[in-house]
XYZ file of C-alpha atoms in Angstrom:
666
model
C -48.003 -99.095 73.771
C -46.455 -98.273 70.393
C -48.992 -100.336 68.420
C -51.439 -98.131 66.514
C -55.093 -98.893 67.348
C -56.792 -96.057 65.455
C -55.451 -94.206 62.425
C -57.329 -91.218 60.966
C -56.162 -89.788 57.632
C -57.431 -86.626 55.898
C -60.882 -86.842 57.509
C -63.317 -84.291 56.074
C -66.886 -83.910 57.359
C -69.391 -81.523 55.798
C -72.682 -80.257 57.229
C -75.184 -79.016 54.643
C -77.033 -75.848 55.693
C -79.039 -72.959 54.305
C -75.902 -70.807 54.161
C -73.907 -73.433 52.288
C -71.759 -76.429 53.193
C -69.946 -76.111 56.539
C -66.556 -77.851 56.644
C -66.851 -78.917 60.289
C -63.856 -81.303 60.067
C -61.388 -80.264 57.387
C -58.467 -82.609 56.775
C -57.745 -84.106 60.205
C -54.958 -86.664 60.728
C -54.055 -88.382 64.022
C -53.275 -91.747 65.585
C -54.252 -93.355 68.881
C -52.040 -96.110 70.288
C -53.291 -99.041 72.318
C -53.564 -98.196 76.035
C -52.853 -94.467 75.639
C -54.972 -91.345 76.122
C -54.994 -88.725 73.364
C -56.673 -85.447 74.333
C -58.201 -83.121 71.739
C -58.590 -79.566 73.069
C -59.978 -76.340 71.627
C -62.847 -73.860 71.778
C -66.491 -74.761 71.192
C -67.160 -74.984 67.473
C -63.635 -76.094 66.618
C -64.829 -79.527 65.441
C -63.835 -81.771 68.379
C -67.203 -83.482 68.914
C -67.916 -83.680 65.179
C -64.610 -85.519 64.758
C -65.688 -88.075 67.374
C -69.129 -88.515 65.798
C -67.483 -88.964 62.392
C -65.366 -91.845 63.730
C -68.541 -93.629 64.841
C -70.552 -92.497 61.789
C -73.186 -90.941 64.038
C -73.532 -87.680 62.125
C -76.731 -85.599 62.058
C -78.993 -85.901 59.015
C -77.352 -82.931 57.327
C -73.851 -84.343 57.814
C -71.730 -86.492 55.542
C -68.125 -87.658 55.448
C -66.708 -86.136 52.269
C -63.373 -87.961 52.287
C -60.747 -89.615 54.418
C -59.869 -92.912 55.987
C -60.556 -94.193 59.527
C -58.800 -97.481 60.334
C -59.482 -99.398 63.546
C -56.759 -102.006 63.556
C -56.957 -103.369 60.003
C -60.632 -102.428 59.432
C -61.607 -99.344 57.392
C -64.641 -98.054 59.317
C -65.785 -95.748 56.532
C -66.019 -98.688 54.134
C -68.209 -100.875 56.368
C -71.932 -101.307 55.658
C -74.202 -99.951 58.408
C -75.065 -103.455 59.690
C -71.365 -104.207 60.270
C -70.821 -100.762 61.803
C -73.428 -101.540 64.490
C -71.199 -104.373 65.647
C -68.311 -101.923 66.046
C -70.265 -99.332 68.057
C -70.401 -100.386 71.688
C -68.187 -103.416 71.082
C -64.874 -102.139 69.722
C -65.499 -98.388 70.123
C -67.744 -96.887 72.821
C -68.567 -93.284 73.606
C -69.376 -91.299 76.749
C -71.440 -88.291 75.751
C -71.153 -84.844 77.293
C -74.581 -84.644 78.947
C -75.766 -87.901 80.559
C -79.198 -86.490 81.410
C -80.060 -86.159 77.706
C -78.113 -89.206 76.506
C -79.769 -91.775 78.785
C -83.276 -92.967 77.881
C -85.596 -91.468 80.540
C -88.247 -94.207 80.229
C -85.886 -97.179 80.669
C -84.188 -98.217 83.889
C -80.408 -98.072 84.091
C -80.195 -101.864 84.173
C -82.364 -102.202 81.061
C -80.150 -99.814 79.109
C -76.994 -101.756 80.054
C -78.797 -105.035 79.253
C -79.415 -103.832 75.677
C -75.660 -103.393 75.154
C -74.808 -106.780 76.660
C -77.465 -108.613 74.640
C -76.223 -106.958 71.450
C -72.507 -107.593 71.928
C -72.172 -110.643 74.235
C -73.626 -114.140 74.633
C -74.717 -113.510 78.242
C -78.328 -114.311 79.129
C -80.492 -114.989 82.169
C -78.974 -114.896 85.658
C -75.431 -114.351 84.359
C -76.629 -111.307 82.429
C -78.166 -109.816 85.580
C -74.976 -110.526 87.528
C -72.898 -108.777 84.855
C -75.100 -105.643 85.037
C -74.522 -105.438 88.792
C -70.779 -106.088 88.317
C -70.518 -103.226 85.824
C -72.339 -100.801 88.113
C -70.138 -101.831 91.031
C -66.996 -101.465 88.898
C -67.802 -97.783 88.290
C -68.322 -97.163 92.000
C -72.129 -97.054 92.208
C -73.187 -98.139 95.723
C -76.072 -100.593 96.194
C -75.773 -101.563 92.526
C -78.602 -104.120 92.573
C -81.141 -101.504 93.649
C -79.716 -98.769 91.433
C -80.050 -101.009 88.363
C -83.839 -100.846 88.770
C -83.890 -97.044 89.034
C -84.473 -94.544 86.240
C -82.090 -91.725 85.234
C -84.114 -89.018 87.018
C -83.580 -90.871 90.315
C -79.790 -90.563 90.066
C -77.542 -87.594 90.810
C -75.392 -86.089 88.045
C -72.353 -88.043 89.205
C -74.263 -91.339 89.325
C -75.777 -90.741 85.865
C -72.295 -90.186 84.447
C -71.058 -93.368 86.149
C -74.022 -95.308 84.721
C -73.134 -94.039 81.243
C -69.526 -95.149 81.755
C -70.772 -98.593 82.838
C -72.858 -98.794 79.651
C -69.882 -97.745 77.516
C -67.653 -100.374 79.149
C -70.197 -103.196 78.913
C -68.754 -104.461 75.628
C -65.092 -104.201 76.789
C -64.221 -101.687 74.028
C -60.724 -101.270 72.661
C -61.267 -97.488 72.305
C -63.327 -95.236 74.567
C -64.290 -91.793 73.241
C -64.993 -89.454 76.180
C -66.609 -86.195 75.020
C -66.334 -83.667 77.878
C -67.129 -86.468 80.359
C -66.933 -84.250 83.473
C -68.110 -80.810 82.285
C -71.340 -80.797 84.318
C -69.855 -82.416 87.439
C -68.551 -81.004 90.718
C -64.793 -81.197 91.218
C -65.128 -84.016 93.774
C -67.297 -86.151 91.457
C -65.106 -85.157 88.510
C -62.030 -86.399 90.364
C -63.741 -89.735 91.093
C -64.813 -90.185 87.451
C -61.312 -89.416 86.113
C -59.701 -91.778 88.614
C -62.213 -94.439 87.595
C -61.316 -94.018 83.902
C -57.593 -94.287 84.710
C -58.123 -97.474 86.731
C -60.294 -99.093 84.051
C -57.810 -98.125 81.359
C -54.964 -99.703 83.332
C -57.014 -102.836 84.021
C -58.433 -103.360 80.508
C -55.675 -101.796 78.405
C -58.145 -99.712 76.399
C -57.259 -96.484 74.612
C -59.079 -93.218 75.367
C -59.800 -90.338 73.002
C -60.528 -87.508 75.453
C -62.318 -84.389 74.200
C -62.164 -81.452 76.615
C -61.377 -77.757 77.008
C -60.037 -78.197 80.563
C -56.235 -78.176 80.415
C -56.029 -79.341 84.040
C -57.816 -82.581 83.082
C -55.513 -82.973 80.089
C -52.471 -82.670 82.370
C -53.828 -85.466 84.591
C -55.117 -87.869 81.957
C -53.361 -87.593 78.597
C -50.101 -88.927 77.204
C -50.450 -86.850 74.025
C -52.318 -83.630 73.184
C -53.859 -82.401 69.913
C -55.052 -78.803 69.648
C -57.937 -78.170 67.242
C -58.992 -74.872 65.678
C -61.593 -74.176 62.963
C -61.920 -77.812 61.912
C -58.188 -78.521 61.734
C -55.469 -79.758 64.100
C -52.862 -77.014 64.622
C -50.527 -78.664 67.162
C -49.804 -82.237 68.264
C -47.326 -83.077 71.020
C -46.508 -85.295 73.959
C -48.119 -83.954 77.139
C -45.025 -82.868 79.070
C -43.486 -81.145 76.047
C -46.780 -79.396 75.262
C -47.259 -78.033 78.787
C -43.635 -76.980 79.061
C -43.623 -74.957 75.825
C -46.732 -74.862 73.610
C -45.729 -73.626 70.159
C -48.816 -72.454 68.283
C -50.006 -68.899 69.135
C -53.532 -70.287 69.653
C -52.282 -72.881 72.166
C -50.400 -70.194 74.078
C -53.474 -67.957 74.132
C -55.498 -70.782 75.706
C -52.941 -70.995 78.517
C -52.835 -67.219 78.969
C -56.651 -67.092 79.273
C -56.711 -69.456 82.284
C -57.545 -67.672 85.564
C -55.520 -68.221 88.736
C -53.804 -66.624 91.704
C -50.769 -65.552 89.712
C -52.869 -63.345 87.429
C -54.942 -61.458 90.017
C -53.154 -58.168 89.452
C -53.569 -58.187 85.666
C -56.192 -58.884 83.046
C -56.499 -62.334 81.529
C -55.413 -62.696 77.916
C -58.327 -62.601 75.495
C -58.466 -64.100 71.997
C -59.945 -61.216 70.023
C -62.431 -61.795 67.225
C -64.347 -64.933 66.275
C -63.594 -68.326 64.768
C -63.766 -67.785 60.967
C -66.798 -69.185 59.113
C -66.158 -72.710 57.861
C -68.221 -72.380 54.684
C -65.304 -71.680 52.343
C -61.964 -73.218 51.471
C -59.027 -71.795 53.443
C -56.022 -70.568 51.463
C -54.379 -68.914 54.487
C -53.723 -69.594 58.160
C -57.091 -70.016 59.900
C -55.888 -68.204 63.023
C -54.272 -65.249 61.198
C -57.035 -62.691 61.928
C -56.841 -63.353 65.689
C -53.076 -63.885 65.980
C -50.798 -61.285 67.611
C -47.835 -62.474 65.517
C -49.384 -62.758 62.044
C -47.358 -61.429 59.099
C -47.916 -61.189 55.358
C -47.263 -64.830 54.543
C -49.936 -65.957 57.047
C -52.629 -64.326 54.915
C -51.206 -65.552 51.611
C -50.936 -69.310 52.129
C -51.972 -72.073 54.532
C -49.182 -73.403 56.779
C -48.184 -77.057 56.698
C -46.756 -79.117 59.530
C -43.426 -78.079 61.067
C -41.641 -80.581 63.316
C -40.430 -78.884 66.512
C -38.997 -82.016 68.073
C -39.696 -85.720 68.117
C -43.483 -86.222 68.508
C -44.164 -82.454 68.459
C -45.576 -80.800 65.323
C -47.254 -77.441 64.716
C -48.949 -75.617 61.811
C -47.285 -72.202 62.052
C -44.895 -70.258 59.815
C -43.307 -68.627 62.890
C -41.989 -71.981 64.052
C -40.214 -72.904 60.816
C -37.094 -71.062 62.026
C -37.612 -70.245 65.719
C -39.024 -72.099 68.722
C -41.198 -70.560 71.435
C -39.862 -70.846 74.979
C -41.713 -71.786 78.146
C -44.920 -69.921 79.036
C -44.355 -66.985 81.439
C -45.443 -67.718 85.000
C -47.624 -64.611 85.336
C -46.933 -64.333 89.055
C -47.472 -60.576 89.244
C -49.649 -58.280 91.243
C -50.760 -60.770 93.909
C -49.995 -58.680 96.967
C -51.199 -55.405 95.487
C -54.617 -56.673 94.516
C -55.461 -58.274 97.842
C -53.754 -55.830 100.175
C -56.852 -53.666 100.628
C -58.775 -54.427 103.799
C -62.524 -54.909 103.757
C -64.583 -51.857 104.649
C -68.005 -51.660 106.273
C -70.434 -54.455 105.369
C -72.852 -53.754 102.548
C -74.558 -57.140 103.004
C -74.823 -59.027 106.284
C -76.548 -62.437 106.452
C -77.144 -64.059 109.856
C -78.349 -67.634 110.481
C -80.247 -67.776 107.175
C -82.545 -70.777 106.794
C -84.597 -71.862 103.798
C -86.682 -74.992 104.383
C -89.066 -76.355 101.764
C -92.017 -78.453 103.043
C -92.533 -82.004 101.767
C -96.264 -82.664 101.369
C -97.915 -86.012 100.766
C -101.345 -87.572 100.751
C -104.777 -86.385 99.710
C -104.725 -83.438 102.101
C -101.101 -82.529 101.299
C -99.969 -82.777 104.902
C -96.395 -81.705 105.617
C -94.377 -84.824 106.398
C -90.875 -83.352 106.346
C -88.619 -80.459 105.359
C -85.913 -80.053 102.729
C -83.319 -78.051 104.642
C -81.738 -76.416 101.587
C -80.098 -73.661 103.674
C -79.765 -74.391 107.371
C -78.110 -71.575 109.273
C -75.801 -69.717 106.866
C -74.007 -66.487 107.824
C -71.839 -64.311 105.575
C -70.794 -60.707 104.948
C -69.781 -58.726 101.872
C -68.185 -55.280 102.033
C -68.688 -52.551 99.437
C -66.506 -53.076 96.365
C -65.505 -56.626 97.386
C -66.131 -60.114 96.014
C -67.078 -63.130 98.122
C -66.688 -66.483 96.375
C -69.202 -69.120 97.516
C -68.069 -72.646 96.638
C -69.282 -76.173 97.296
C -70.767 -79.250 95.617
C -74.049 -79.178 93.686
C -76.983 -79.466 96.058
C -75.257 -77.756 98.979
C -77.562 -74.700 98.781
C -75.393 -72.056 97.070
C -78.010 -70.882 94.556
C -80.767 -70.966 97.192
C -78.680 -68.631 99.371
C -78.392 -66.193 96.467
C -82.133 -66.237 95.754
C -82.978 -65.879 99.457
C -80.707 -62.817 99.742
C -82.616 -61.235 96.844
C -85.920 -62.292 98.462
C -86.814 -64.257 95.342
C -87.304 -67.068 97.853
C -88.574 -66.000 101.246
C -86.290 -67.286 104.043
C -87.739 -69.540 106.708
C -85.644 -67.810 109.381
C -82.633 -65.556 109.778
C -81.649 -62.009 108.840
C -80.622 -60.442 105.520
C -79.444 -56.892 106.159
C -78.553 -54.802 103.095
C -77.071 -51.365 103.779
C -78.696 -51.386 107.203
C -82.170 -52.407 105.963
C -83.604 -55.772 107.088
C -84.936 -57.203 103.809
C -86.889 -60.090 105.344
C -89.244 -57.656 107.094
C -90.262 -55.521 104.121
C -92.884 -56.290 101.504
C -94.572 -54.920 98.407
C -93.647 -51.449 97.199
C -90.980 -51.016 99.878
C -89.155 -54.166 98.758
C -89.606 -53.269 95.082
C -87.971 -49.894 95.717
C -84.883 -51.685 97.085
C -84.581 -54.176 94.216
C -82.617 -51.802 92.044
C -79.762 -52.113 94.571
C -79.220 -55.850 94.020
C -79.405 -57.930 90.847
C -78.512 -61.451 89.668
C -76.671 -62.928 86.676
C -77.865 -66.473 85.983
C -75.781 -69.452 84.865
C -77.354 -69.972 81.437
C -77.814 -66.699 79.515
C -79.798 -68.399 76.770
C -82.412 -69.687 79.235
C -82.558 -66.466 81.272
C -83.025 -64.087 78.319
C -86.471 -63.826 76.711
C -86.000 -65.107 73.131
C -88.906 -62.964 71.877
C -87.479 -59.661 73.123
C -84.886 -57.489 71.427
C -81.831 -56.424 73.413
C -83.206 -52.888 73.771
C -86.370 -54.235 75.416
C -84.441 -56.679 77.625
C -82.244 -53.889 79.001
C -84.960 -51.256 79.412
C -87.575 -53.558 80.979
C -85.992 -53.479 84.438
C -85.430 -49.724 84.300
C -89.088 -49.103 83.472
C -90.308 -51.498 86.172
C -88.110 -49.993 88.902
C -88.386 -46.376 87.811
C -84.652 -45.948 87.232
C -84.981 -43.504 84.329
C -87.771 -40.971 83.930
C -88.736 -41.554 80.292
C -88.093 -43.662 77.180
C -85.427 -41.308 75.826
C -83.454 -41.448 79.079
C -83.726 -45.244 79.099
C -82.459 -45.392 75.499
C -79.430 -43.301 76.476
C -78.818 -45.606 79.443
C -79.040 -48.673 77.162
C -76.385 -47.200 74.853
C -74.190 -46.366 77.859
C -74.432 -49.845 79.356
C -73.702 -51.540 76.001
C -70.481 -49.537 75.843
C -69.602 -50.655 79.377
C -69.986 -54.357 78.623
C -68.267 -54.155 75.236
C -71.204 -54.719 72.879
C -71.864 -52.726 69.705
C -74.670 -50.185 69.953
C -76.427 -51.688 66.944
C -77.015 -54.810 69.090
C -80.207 -53.195 70.415
C -82.299 -54.402 67.462
C -81.141 -58.019 67.605
C -82.526 -61.047 69.445
C -80.608 -63.336 71.878
C -80.267 -66.199 69.380
C -78.229 -63.930 67.093
C -75.356 -63.718 69.585
C -72.601 -66.102 70.707
C -72.575 -67.571 74.217
C -70.114 -64.990 75.483
C -72.109 -62.128 73.959
C -75.338 -63.418 75.504
C -73.661 -63.456 78.905
C -72.603 -59.839 78.336
C -76.267 -59.000 77.646
C -77.229 -60.700 80.936
C -74.570 -58.648 82.742
C -75.813 -55.471 81.018
C -79.365 -56.227 82.153
C -78.198 -56.598 85.739
C -76.197 -53.356 85.593
C -78.884 -51.303 83.821
C -80.609 -50.361 87.103
C -77.298 -49.292 88.718
C -77.125 -51.972 91.446
C -74.609 -52.003 94.285
C -74.583 -55.810 94.750
C -74.624 -58.398 91.942
C -75.083 -62.093 92.630
C -73.257 -64.092 89.937
C -74.588 -67.670 89.807
C -72.058 -69.761 87.856
C -71.854 -67.093 85.108
C -68.866 -68.676 83.317
C -69.408 -72.419 83.823
C -70.760 -73.026 80.309
C -68.144 -70.897 78.526
C -64.838 -71.702 76.826
C -61.712 -70.479 78.602
C -61.220 -67.678 76.058
C -64.800 -66.388 76.476
C -64.573 -66.915 80.243
C -61.510 -64.653 80.280
C -63.507 -61.881 78.577
C -66.325 -62.117 81.144
C -63.953 -62.194 84.149
C -62.032 -59.190 82.814
C -65.347 -57.377 82.351
C -66.586 -58.154 85.880
C -63.289 -57.047 87.402
C -63.180 -53.765 85.435
C -66.825 -52.979 86.298
C -66.092 -53.548 89.982
C -63.125 -51.212 89.756
C -65.075 -48.494 87.900
C -68.468 -48.716 89.655
C -67.516 -50.017 93.115
C -69.753 -53.100 92.714
C -69.888 -55.924 95.248
C -70.213 -59.507 94.012
C -71.423 -62.743 95.552
C -69.769 -65.129 93.094
C -71.309 -68.628 93.231
C -69.172 -71.226 91.473
C -67.424 -74.578 91.673
C -64.449 -73.307 89.657
C -61.736 -72.714 92.270
C -59.379 -71.076 89.749
C -62.002 -68.392 89.015
C -62.406 -67.716 92.753
C -58.625 -67.508 93.104
C -58.473 -64.885 90.354
C -61.559 -62.775 91.083
C -62.531 -63.025 94.764
C -61.245 -61.285 97.885
C -62.837 -63.670 100.396
C -64.177 -67.196 100.030
C -66.822 -69.192 101.907
C -67.044 -72.988 101.594
C -70.545 -74.455 101.856
C -71.586 -77.990 102.697
C -75.178 -79.211 103.062
C -76.723 -75.822 103.770
C -74.038 -74.413 106.079
C -70.757 -72.515 105.785
C -67.951 -74.742 107.056
C -64.985 -72.427 106.415
C -64.474 -68.790 105.479
C -61.590 -66.381 105.159
C -59.517 -64.468 102.639
C -58.713 -66.246 99.387
C -55.063 -66.677 100.376
C -55.998 -68.094 103.808
C -58.553 -70.637 102.579
C -57.059 -71.708 99.241
C -53.423 -71.742 100.347
C -53.957 -73.272 103.806
C -57.376 -74.987 104.052
C -58.359 -76.146 107.538
C -61.701 -77.958 107.259
C -61.358 -81.562 105.973
C -64.056 -80.861 103.361
C -62.200 -77.811 102.033
C -59.001 -79.854 101.874
C -60.742 -82.592 99.875
C -62.420 -80.052 97.591
C -59.131 -78.339 96.736
C -57.161 -81.538 96.108
C -59.875 -82.646 93.654
C -59.358 -79.573 91.421
C -57.465 -80.539 88.227
C -54.182 -78.625 88.020
C -51.563 -78.242 85.349
C -48.585 -80.012 86.934
C -45.673 -82.004 85.590
C -46.862 -85.554 85.044
C -50.280 -84.705 86.463
C -49.507 -86.713 89.622
C -50.544 -85.416 93.049
C -52.291 -86.556 96.189
C -56.087 -86.420 96.072
C -58.263 -86.831 99.181
C -61.091 -89.227 98.262
C -64.492 -88.568 99.808
C -66.542 -91.684 100.451
C -70.184 -91.788 99.424
C -72.509 -89.151 98.016
C -73.598 -85.802 99.438
C -76.239 -86.640 102.127
C -79.847 -85.640 101.555
C -80.916 -82.242 102.954
C -84.205 -83.920 103.884
C -82.485 -85.985 106.557
C -78.998 -84.583 107.245
C -76.646 -86.623 109.448
C -76.666 -85.907 113.169
C -73.787 -83.884 114.576
C -71.427 -82.499 111.949
C -73.096 -83.049 108.572
C -69.738 -83.986 107.038
C -68.748 -86.710 109.517
C -69.997 -89.741 107.448
C -67.503 -88.772 104.676
C -64.756 -87.235 106.839
C -61.408 -89.067 107.142
C -60.728 -87.257 110.455
C -64.110 -87.760 112.165
C -64.096 -88.062 115.984
C -66.849 -89.268 118.391
C -67.726 -85.639 119.140
C -68.406 -85.032 115.448
C -71.271 -87.556 115.515
C -72.953 -85.995 118.541
C -73.349 -82.260 117.867
C -72.721 -79.711 115.152
C -69.449 -77.790 115.681
C -69.336 -74.118 116.558
C -67.616 -71.571 114.346
C -64.090 -71.280 115.734
C -62.316 -67.995 114.957
C -58.744 -68.615 113.782
C -58.003 -64.949 112.984
C -59.802 -61.682 112.428
C -60.798 -62.845 108.926
C -60.806 -66.636 109.316
C -63.255 -69.098 110.890
C -63.913 -72.823 110.566
C -66.768 -75.042 111.795
C -64.820 -78.120 112.862
C -64.163 -79.755 116.249
C -60.515 -80.256 115.222
C -59.996 -76.546 115.997
C -61.786 -76.433 119.344
C -58.550 -75.412 121.070
C-alpha cells in the first residue's frame, strides 16, 4: 500500500485563448499509492478534470503541458512519444468520463467498443474475445450480458451506460483508474451500486483510483486520502479521517459549511462570496484571499507555501503556520423552530392523477400500448410550504410537475389550485391562471433563450400574461425582481452565455417570479451546481418563500436538499406515491422498503464511511408494463404473496403520514 504508483511533480497546463494563456493547472504535486483511492475535490473550474486529462495527455487542441513530471512507476509519461502513450492509455491507466452518454460512441454497440480495447491491449481473439466481453459486462453487474453486448448506448439506462463505461475502462486491467465525477448524473440507488462495484473491483484487482468529485459524501465512503483544489492549485492534502474531523484551509471549511442538511434548517447555508479569480496571470498572493473571511495583509502580499499540520496533512495557508483549526461546528440549530408550524389550507390538491402516453405502431399508427408515466398520484401543498418529491429517474416526478401546470394534459384525475379545477378549463381561462404557477427547469442554459437579453427574458412572461400594464411598469418590475434574486441591475443588457451557472439559475428563478406566482415547481434546480453555488440558490429560495409566502413543489433526488428546504416529502416509485409525511417522519423513520433503500443509498459524511446499505436488485421496471400487484415487489426484500396479487392501499399512520405497503395493513 505504501508503494508509489503515480507521482506528479510541478505539473503546469496552459490553455491558449483569445484573452491570453489560462493557467488551468498551475504547479500541482501529488502521489497515488498502489491500491489506494485519492480524491480530488473542489468547485467547477478549479482544474480537477484538466489535471486528469493532463496525466493522460488528452488535452484539447488549445492546451499544452508547460512543465512538470508525471511518473507512472518508473516511466515518465510526459517524455513518451505518442505511439508509446497509446499503449499506456487503456492498459496501465484508464478513465471513466463524467457523462457516459457523450463519451460512448452512439453508432457502435457496447460489445464492439469493449472489443476495440481488448484487441488493442490483449492477445485475445475469436471465441475467447467474445467470452471476455460478456465476462466484463457481468463483472460490472449488467444483467443478460450477452444480449446487452449487442445493444447500442441509446438502448441502455443511465446506470447501465455508466456500468458499460466502467467495463470498458477495466478491460485492460489498469493499474490506475481515473474516475471523473463517475456518478454525477445517476440516482442515489444506481450511484450506490456503481461505488460498491468500484470498491469490489479495486479490492479484487489491487488497482489505484484517482477520484474526481465535488460530493464530500462520496469522498467519505471511497477515499483514503483527500486533495482539495482551488484555482488550478492544491490547497490542502490529508488523510480522509483527519480531513473530515478538522479541515484546515478556509476554502475546505467553506465547502463543508455550504452543505445542506437537517441540522441547518433554521439558518442560512454558508456562501463563498465572489468568484474564482481569473487564471490568466501569475499569482503573487493567496488565490483565495479575496473570498476568505480570515484574510490579512500578508495574504495579499505573497503566496503561501505548504504548512505541515500533522503527519500526512498539509495546507497552503498563513493562518495555519502558528494555529490549528478545530473540528467543524455541528450546526444543529433551529430544527424544531423551522418545522414547528403546521400546514394551513391546501393551495394545491392533486387527486389520482394519471398521465398515460400512447404507443403507436404500424402504417396506421394504431395504439398498441400505454406508457403509464404517472399512474394514480395524489398530493397536497399548503400555502407557504414546500413539498419535496423524490424518487429514481423515470419514476414520473417531472411529468407530475408538468401535468400540474397543464403543460401536459392529464389522462385522468383532478388538479385543484386554490379551489379551481385546472383540468376542466381551457384557452383564455387557463391562460389567466398561469400567472399563479410557474416552473424552474433543471438546466438554466437550455431553458433560457440564448438570443434574448435578460430584460426581454424577464418581461416576456409579464407581457404575455398581462401582469404589468405597460413597458415602463414592466421595466420597474424587472429591476425589482433582479434585486430580489441578487443580480446587478445592469444585467438586463446581457445575454445568458455571459453569466455563470449559478447566475443563470438566478435568472431562471427571476423569470418564474416576475409574474408574481403563488406556486413554483422546482425541477432539479440545483443538481448541476457546485455545493457553494447550490447554497446560494437554496438560501435564495428559502428567503423568497419567507418574504413572498411562496409554495414550492421541489423535485429532486438530493435527499440532503429536501432535508434542508422541505416541510413535507413524498416518495415516488413507478408513477405512484409510496410514502408521504413530514420531513422528520419520512427521513428519520422511513416505513416503505423502497424509502428505506433510497435513504441508505445516500452518501453521508461518516467516520470511516462504513454503514449498512440496502441493495435493490434489478433495474426500475418499465412503465409500459409495470409488475402486477405492488410495483416494487420484484425488487423488495420484504415482499409477501399479497404484494404480488394487488396494489396496496394507502394506510394512514398519523394525521400527516401515509404509506402504500401491505406491511402496514394492521
